[in-house]
XYZ file of N, CA, C and O in Angstrom:
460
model
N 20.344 -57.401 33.157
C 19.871 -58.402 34.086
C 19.341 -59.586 33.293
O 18.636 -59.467 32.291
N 19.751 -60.777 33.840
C 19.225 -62.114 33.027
C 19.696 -63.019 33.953
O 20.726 -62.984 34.625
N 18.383 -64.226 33.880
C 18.545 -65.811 34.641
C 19.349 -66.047 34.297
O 20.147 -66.346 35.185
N 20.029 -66.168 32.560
C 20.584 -67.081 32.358
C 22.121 -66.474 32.928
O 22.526 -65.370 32.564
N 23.053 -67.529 34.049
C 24.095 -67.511 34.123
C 25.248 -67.582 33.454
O 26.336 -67.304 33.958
N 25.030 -68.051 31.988
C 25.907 -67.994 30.803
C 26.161 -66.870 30.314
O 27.179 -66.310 29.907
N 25.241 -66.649 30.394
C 25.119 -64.807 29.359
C 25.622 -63.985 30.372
O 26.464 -63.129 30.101
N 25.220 -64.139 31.462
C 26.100 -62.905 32.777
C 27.490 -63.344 32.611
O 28.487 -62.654 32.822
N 27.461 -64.308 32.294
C 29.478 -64.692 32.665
C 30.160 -64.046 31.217
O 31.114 -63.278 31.087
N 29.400 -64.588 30.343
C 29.895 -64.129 28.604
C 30.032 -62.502 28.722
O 30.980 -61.948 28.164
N 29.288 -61.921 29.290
C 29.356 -60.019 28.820
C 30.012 -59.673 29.937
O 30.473 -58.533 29.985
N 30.167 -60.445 30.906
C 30.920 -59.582 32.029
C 32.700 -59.836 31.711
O 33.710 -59.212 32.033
N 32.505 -60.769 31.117
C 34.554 -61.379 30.485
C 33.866 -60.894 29.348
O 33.791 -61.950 28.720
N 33.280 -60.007 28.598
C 33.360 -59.567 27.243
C 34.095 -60.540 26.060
O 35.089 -60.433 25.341
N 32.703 -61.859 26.343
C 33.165 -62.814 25.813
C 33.466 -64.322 25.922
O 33.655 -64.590 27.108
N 33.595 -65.530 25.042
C 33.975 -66.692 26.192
C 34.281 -67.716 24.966
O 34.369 -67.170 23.866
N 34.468 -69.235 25.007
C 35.222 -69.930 24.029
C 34.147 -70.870 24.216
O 34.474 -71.960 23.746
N 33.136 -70.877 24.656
C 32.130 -72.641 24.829
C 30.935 -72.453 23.696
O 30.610 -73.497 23.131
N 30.316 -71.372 23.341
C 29.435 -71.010 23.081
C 29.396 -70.008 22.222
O 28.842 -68.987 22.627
N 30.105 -70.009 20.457
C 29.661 -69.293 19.517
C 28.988 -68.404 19.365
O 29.155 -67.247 18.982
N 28.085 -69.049 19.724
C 26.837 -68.070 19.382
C 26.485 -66.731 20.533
O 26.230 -65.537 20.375
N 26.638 -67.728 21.867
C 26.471 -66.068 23.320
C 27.787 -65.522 22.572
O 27.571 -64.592 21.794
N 28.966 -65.911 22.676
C 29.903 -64.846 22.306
C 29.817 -63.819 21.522
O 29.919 -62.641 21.867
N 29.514 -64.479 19.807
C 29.226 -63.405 18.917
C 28.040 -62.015 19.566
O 28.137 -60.794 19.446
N 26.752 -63.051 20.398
C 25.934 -62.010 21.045
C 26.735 -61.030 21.625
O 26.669 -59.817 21.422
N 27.704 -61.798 22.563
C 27.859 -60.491 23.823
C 28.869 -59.354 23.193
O 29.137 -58.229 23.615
N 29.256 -59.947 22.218
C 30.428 -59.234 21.436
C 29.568 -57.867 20.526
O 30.038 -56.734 20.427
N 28.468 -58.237 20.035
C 27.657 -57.272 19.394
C 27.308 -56.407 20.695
O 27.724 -55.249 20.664
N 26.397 -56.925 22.164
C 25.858 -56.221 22.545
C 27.410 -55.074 23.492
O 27.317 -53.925 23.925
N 28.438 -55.860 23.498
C 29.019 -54.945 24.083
C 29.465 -53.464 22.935
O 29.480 -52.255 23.168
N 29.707 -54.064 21.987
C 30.286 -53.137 21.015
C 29.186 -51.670 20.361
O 29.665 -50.725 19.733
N 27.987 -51.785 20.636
C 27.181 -51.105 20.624
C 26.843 -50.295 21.418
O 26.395 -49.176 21.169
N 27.090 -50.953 22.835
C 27.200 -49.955 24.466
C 28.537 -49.159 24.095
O 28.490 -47.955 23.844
N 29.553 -49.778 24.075
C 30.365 -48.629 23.574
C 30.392 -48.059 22.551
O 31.531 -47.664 22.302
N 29.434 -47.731 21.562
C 30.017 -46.936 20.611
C 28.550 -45.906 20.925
O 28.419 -44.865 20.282
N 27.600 -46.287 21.869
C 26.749 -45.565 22.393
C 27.125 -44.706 23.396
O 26.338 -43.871 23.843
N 28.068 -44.809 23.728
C 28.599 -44.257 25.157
C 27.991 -44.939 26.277
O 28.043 -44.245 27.293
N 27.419 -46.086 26.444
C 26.520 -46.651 27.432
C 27.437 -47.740 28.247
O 28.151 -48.618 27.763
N 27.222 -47.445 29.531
C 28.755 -48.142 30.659
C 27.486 -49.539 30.644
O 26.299 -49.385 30.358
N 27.878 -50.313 30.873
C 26.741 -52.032 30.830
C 27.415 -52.395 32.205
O 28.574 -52.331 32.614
N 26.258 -52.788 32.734
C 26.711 -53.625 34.142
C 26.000 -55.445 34.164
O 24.813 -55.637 34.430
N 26.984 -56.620 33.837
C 25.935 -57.869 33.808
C 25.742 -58.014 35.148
O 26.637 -58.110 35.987
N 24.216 -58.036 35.403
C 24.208 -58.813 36.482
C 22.947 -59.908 36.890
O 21.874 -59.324 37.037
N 22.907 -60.966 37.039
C 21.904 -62.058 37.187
C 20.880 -62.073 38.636
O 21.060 -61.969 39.850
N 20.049 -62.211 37.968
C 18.590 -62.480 38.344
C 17.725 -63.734 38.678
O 17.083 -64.413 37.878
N 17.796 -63.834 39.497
C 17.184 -65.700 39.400
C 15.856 -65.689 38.782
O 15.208 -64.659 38.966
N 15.264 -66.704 38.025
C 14.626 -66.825 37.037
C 13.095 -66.717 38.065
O 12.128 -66.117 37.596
N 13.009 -67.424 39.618
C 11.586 -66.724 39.981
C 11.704 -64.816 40.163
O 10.649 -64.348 40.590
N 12.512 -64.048 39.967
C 12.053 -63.081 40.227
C 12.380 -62.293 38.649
O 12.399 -61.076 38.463
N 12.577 -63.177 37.801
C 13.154 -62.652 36.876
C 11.204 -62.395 35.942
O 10.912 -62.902 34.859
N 10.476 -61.718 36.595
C 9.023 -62.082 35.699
C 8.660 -60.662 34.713
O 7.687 -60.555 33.966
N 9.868 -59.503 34.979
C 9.347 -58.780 33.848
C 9.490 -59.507 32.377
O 8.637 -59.449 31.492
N 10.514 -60.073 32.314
C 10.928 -60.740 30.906
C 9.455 -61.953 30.685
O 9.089 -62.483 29.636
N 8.968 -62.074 31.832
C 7.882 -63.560 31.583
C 6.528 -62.091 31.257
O 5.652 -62.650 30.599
N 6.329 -61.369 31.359
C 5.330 -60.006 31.572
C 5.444 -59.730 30.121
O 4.357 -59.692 29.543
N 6.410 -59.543 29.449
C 6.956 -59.216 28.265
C 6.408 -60.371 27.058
O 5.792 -60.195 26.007
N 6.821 -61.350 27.584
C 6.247 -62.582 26.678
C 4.963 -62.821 26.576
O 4.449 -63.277 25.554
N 4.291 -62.509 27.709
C 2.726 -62.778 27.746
C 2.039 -61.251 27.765
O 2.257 -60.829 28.900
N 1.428 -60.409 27.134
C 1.730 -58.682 26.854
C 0.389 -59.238 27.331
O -0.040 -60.355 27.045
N -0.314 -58.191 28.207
C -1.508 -58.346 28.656
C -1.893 -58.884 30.076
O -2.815 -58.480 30.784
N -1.278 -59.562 30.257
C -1.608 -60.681 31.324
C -1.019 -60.159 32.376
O 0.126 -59.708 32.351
N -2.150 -60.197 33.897
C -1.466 -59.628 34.862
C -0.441 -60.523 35.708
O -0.722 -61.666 36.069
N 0.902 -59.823 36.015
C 1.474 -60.747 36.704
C 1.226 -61.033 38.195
O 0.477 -60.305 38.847
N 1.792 -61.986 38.680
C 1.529 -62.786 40.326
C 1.369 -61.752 41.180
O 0.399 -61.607 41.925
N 2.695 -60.724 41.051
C 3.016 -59.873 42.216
C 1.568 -58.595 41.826
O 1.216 -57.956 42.818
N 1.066 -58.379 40.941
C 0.585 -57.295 40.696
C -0.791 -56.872 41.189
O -1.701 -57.543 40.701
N -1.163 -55.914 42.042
C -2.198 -55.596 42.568
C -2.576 -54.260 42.245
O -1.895 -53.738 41.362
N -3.489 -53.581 42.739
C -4.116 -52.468 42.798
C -5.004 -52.186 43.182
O -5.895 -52.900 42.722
N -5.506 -51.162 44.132
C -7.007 -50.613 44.924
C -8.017 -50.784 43.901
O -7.671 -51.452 42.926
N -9.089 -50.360 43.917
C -10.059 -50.561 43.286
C -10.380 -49.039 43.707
O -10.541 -48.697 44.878
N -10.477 -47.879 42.233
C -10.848 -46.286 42.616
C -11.252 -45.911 43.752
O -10.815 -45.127 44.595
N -12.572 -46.884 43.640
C -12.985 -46.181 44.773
C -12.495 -45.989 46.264
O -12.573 -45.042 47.046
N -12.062 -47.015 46.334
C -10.954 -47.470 47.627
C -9.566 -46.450 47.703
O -9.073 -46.131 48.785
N -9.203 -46.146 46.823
C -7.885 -45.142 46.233
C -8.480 -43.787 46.989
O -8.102 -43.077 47.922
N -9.523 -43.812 46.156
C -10.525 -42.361 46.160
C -10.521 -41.840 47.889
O -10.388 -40.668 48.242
N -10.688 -42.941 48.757
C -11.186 -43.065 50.214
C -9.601 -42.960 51.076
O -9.730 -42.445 52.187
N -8.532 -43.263 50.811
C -7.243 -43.007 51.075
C -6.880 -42.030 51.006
O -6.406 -41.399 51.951
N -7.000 -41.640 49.885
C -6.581 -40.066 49.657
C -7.185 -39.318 50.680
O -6.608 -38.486 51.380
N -8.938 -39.801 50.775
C -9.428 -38.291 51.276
C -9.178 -38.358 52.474
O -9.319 -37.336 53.146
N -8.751 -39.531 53.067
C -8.549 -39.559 54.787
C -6.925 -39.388 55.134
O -6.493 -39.110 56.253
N -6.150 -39.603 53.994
C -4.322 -39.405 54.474
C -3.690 -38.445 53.272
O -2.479 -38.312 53.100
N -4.545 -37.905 52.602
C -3.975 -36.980 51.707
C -3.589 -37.133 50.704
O -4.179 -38.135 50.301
N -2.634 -36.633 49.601
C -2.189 -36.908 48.590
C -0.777 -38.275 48.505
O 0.218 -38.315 49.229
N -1.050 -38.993 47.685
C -0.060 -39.892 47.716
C 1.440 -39.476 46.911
O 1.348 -38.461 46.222
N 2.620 -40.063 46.926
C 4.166 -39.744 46.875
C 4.259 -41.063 45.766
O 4.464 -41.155 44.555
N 4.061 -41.766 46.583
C 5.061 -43.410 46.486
C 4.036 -44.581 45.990
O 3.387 -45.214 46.824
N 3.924 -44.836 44.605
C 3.251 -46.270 44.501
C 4.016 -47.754 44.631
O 5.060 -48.098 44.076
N 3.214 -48.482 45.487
C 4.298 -49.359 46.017
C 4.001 -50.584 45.161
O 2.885 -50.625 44.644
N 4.992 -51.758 44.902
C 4.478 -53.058 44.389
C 3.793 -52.351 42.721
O 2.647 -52.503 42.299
N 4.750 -51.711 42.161
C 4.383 -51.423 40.879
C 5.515 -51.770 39.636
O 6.664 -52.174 39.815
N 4.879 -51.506 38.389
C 6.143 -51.679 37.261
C 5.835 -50.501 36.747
O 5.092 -49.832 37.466
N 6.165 -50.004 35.712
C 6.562 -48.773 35.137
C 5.368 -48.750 34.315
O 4.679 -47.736 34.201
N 5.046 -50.128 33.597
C 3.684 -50.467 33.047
C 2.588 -49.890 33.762
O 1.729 -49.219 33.190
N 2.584 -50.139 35.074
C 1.477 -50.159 36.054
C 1.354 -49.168 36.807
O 0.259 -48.960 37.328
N 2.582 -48.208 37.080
C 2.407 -47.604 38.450
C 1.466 -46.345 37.807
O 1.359 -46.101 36.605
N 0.949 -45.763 38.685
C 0.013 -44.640 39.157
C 0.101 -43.780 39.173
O -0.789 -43.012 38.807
N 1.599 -43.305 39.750
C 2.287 -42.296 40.506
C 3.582 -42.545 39.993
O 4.139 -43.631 39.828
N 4.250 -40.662 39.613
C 5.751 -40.831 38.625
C 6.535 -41.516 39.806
O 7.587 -42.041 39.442
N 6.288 -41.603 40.923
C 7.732 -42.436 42.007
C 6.598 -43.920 42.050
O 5.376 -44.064 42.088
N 7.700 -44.772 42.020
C 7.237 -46.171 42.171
C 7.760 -47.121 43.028
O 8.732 -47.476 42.361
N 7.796 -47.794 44.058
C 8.548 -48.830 44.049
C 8.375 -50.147 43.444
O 7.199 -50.511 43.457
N 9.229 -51.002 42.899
C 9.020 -52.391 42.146
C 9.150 -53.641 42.923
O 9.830 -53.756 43.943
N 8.631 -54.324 42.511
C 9.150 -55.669 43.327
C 9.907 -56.643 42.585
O 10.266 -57.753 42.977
N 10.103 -56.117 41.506
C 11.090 -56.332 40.157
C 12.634 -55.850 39.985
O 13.156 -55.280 40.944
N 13.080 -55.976 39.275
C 14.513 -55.182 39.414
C 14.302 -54.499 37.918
O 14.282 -55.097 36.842
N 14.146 -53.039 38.159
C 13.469 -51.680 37.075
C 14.535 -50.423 37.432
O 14.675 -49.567 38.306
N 14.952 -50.700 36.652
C 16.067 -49.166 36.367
C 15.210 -47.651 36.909
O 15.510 -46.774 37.719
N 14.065 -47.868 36.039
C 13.122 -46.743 36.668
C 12.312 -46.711 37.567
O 11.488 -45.799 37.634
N 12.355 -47.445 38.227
C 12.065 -47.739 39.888
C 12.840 -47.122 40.858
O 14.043 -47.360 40.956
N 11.972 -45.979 41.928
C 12.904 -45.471 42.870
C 13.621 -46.553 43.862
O 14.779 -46.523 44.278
N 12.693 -47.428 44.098
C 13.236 -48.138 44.886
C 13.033 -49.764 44.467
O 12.680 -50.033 43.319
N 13.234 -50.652 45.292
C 13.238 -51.879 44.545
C 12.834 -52.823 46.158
O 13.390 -52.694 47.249
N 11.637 -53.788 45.760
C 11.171 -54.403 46.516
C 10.719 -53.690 48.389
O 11.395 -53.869 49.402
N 9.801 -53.146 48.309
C 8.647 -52.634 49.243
C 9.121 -53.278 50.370
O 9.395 -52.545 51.321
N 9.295 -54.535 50.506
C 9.197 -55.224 51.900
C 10.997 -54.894 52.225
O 11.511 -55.259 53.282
C-alpha cells in the first residue's frame, strides 16, 4: 500500500521506462517477493488515510484517529457488559485486545474501518 501512484503503477507492470530509479526499486522489491515465496498485491492509498507511514515517521506521537478509555472507564464497561472481543479504532501498536479493528489499512487488522 502507498500514496504514491507511481510506485503502484511501477510494481503492478513489474516495472516502467520514466523513472530509473522506481524501476530499479520495484524490480528489487519484486524479485525478493519471489524468491521469498511472497504473492505482492500493489495497491494505493490516498495520502489522507495513508497515516500509518506518517505514525512511522513521527515514532511516539499520537495519531488524529487515535483514542482510548481512560482504565478506569474500561474498568466500568467491562463490569456492566462483560468481557470485551473487539478493540475498535485501533493499530496493532495500540490495540488492547488480540482482535482489532483499524481505521487504517493493517494486514493484521480483523477488520478495517469501524464505521
Amino acid at each position: 500500500m502507498n500514496d504514491n501512484a507511481t510506485v503502484i503503477a511501477y510494481v503492478k507492470k513489474q516495472g516502467g521506462l520514466h523513472s530509473r530509479r522506481i524501476h530499479d526499486l520495484s524490480v528489487k522489491i519484486l524479485s525478493w517477493a519471489e524468491d521469498s515465496a511472497i504473492s505482492l498485491t500493489a495497491r494505493y492509498i490516498s495520502g489522507k488515510r495513508n497515516i500509518i507511514t506518517d505514525g512511522l515517521s513521527s515514532r511516539g506521537q499520537v495519531l488524529p484517529v487515535e483514542w482510548s478509555l481512560h482504565p478506569d472507564v474500561a474498568r466500568a464497561v467491562i463490569e456492566n457488559w462483560g468481557a470485551l472481543c473487539l478493540d475498535l479504532f485501533a493499530r496493532r501498536l495500540n490495540a488492547m485486545l488480540p482482535v482489532f479493528c483499524s481505521s487504517v489499512v493493517d494486514p493484521a487488522a480483523a477488520l478495517e474501518d469501524a464505521f
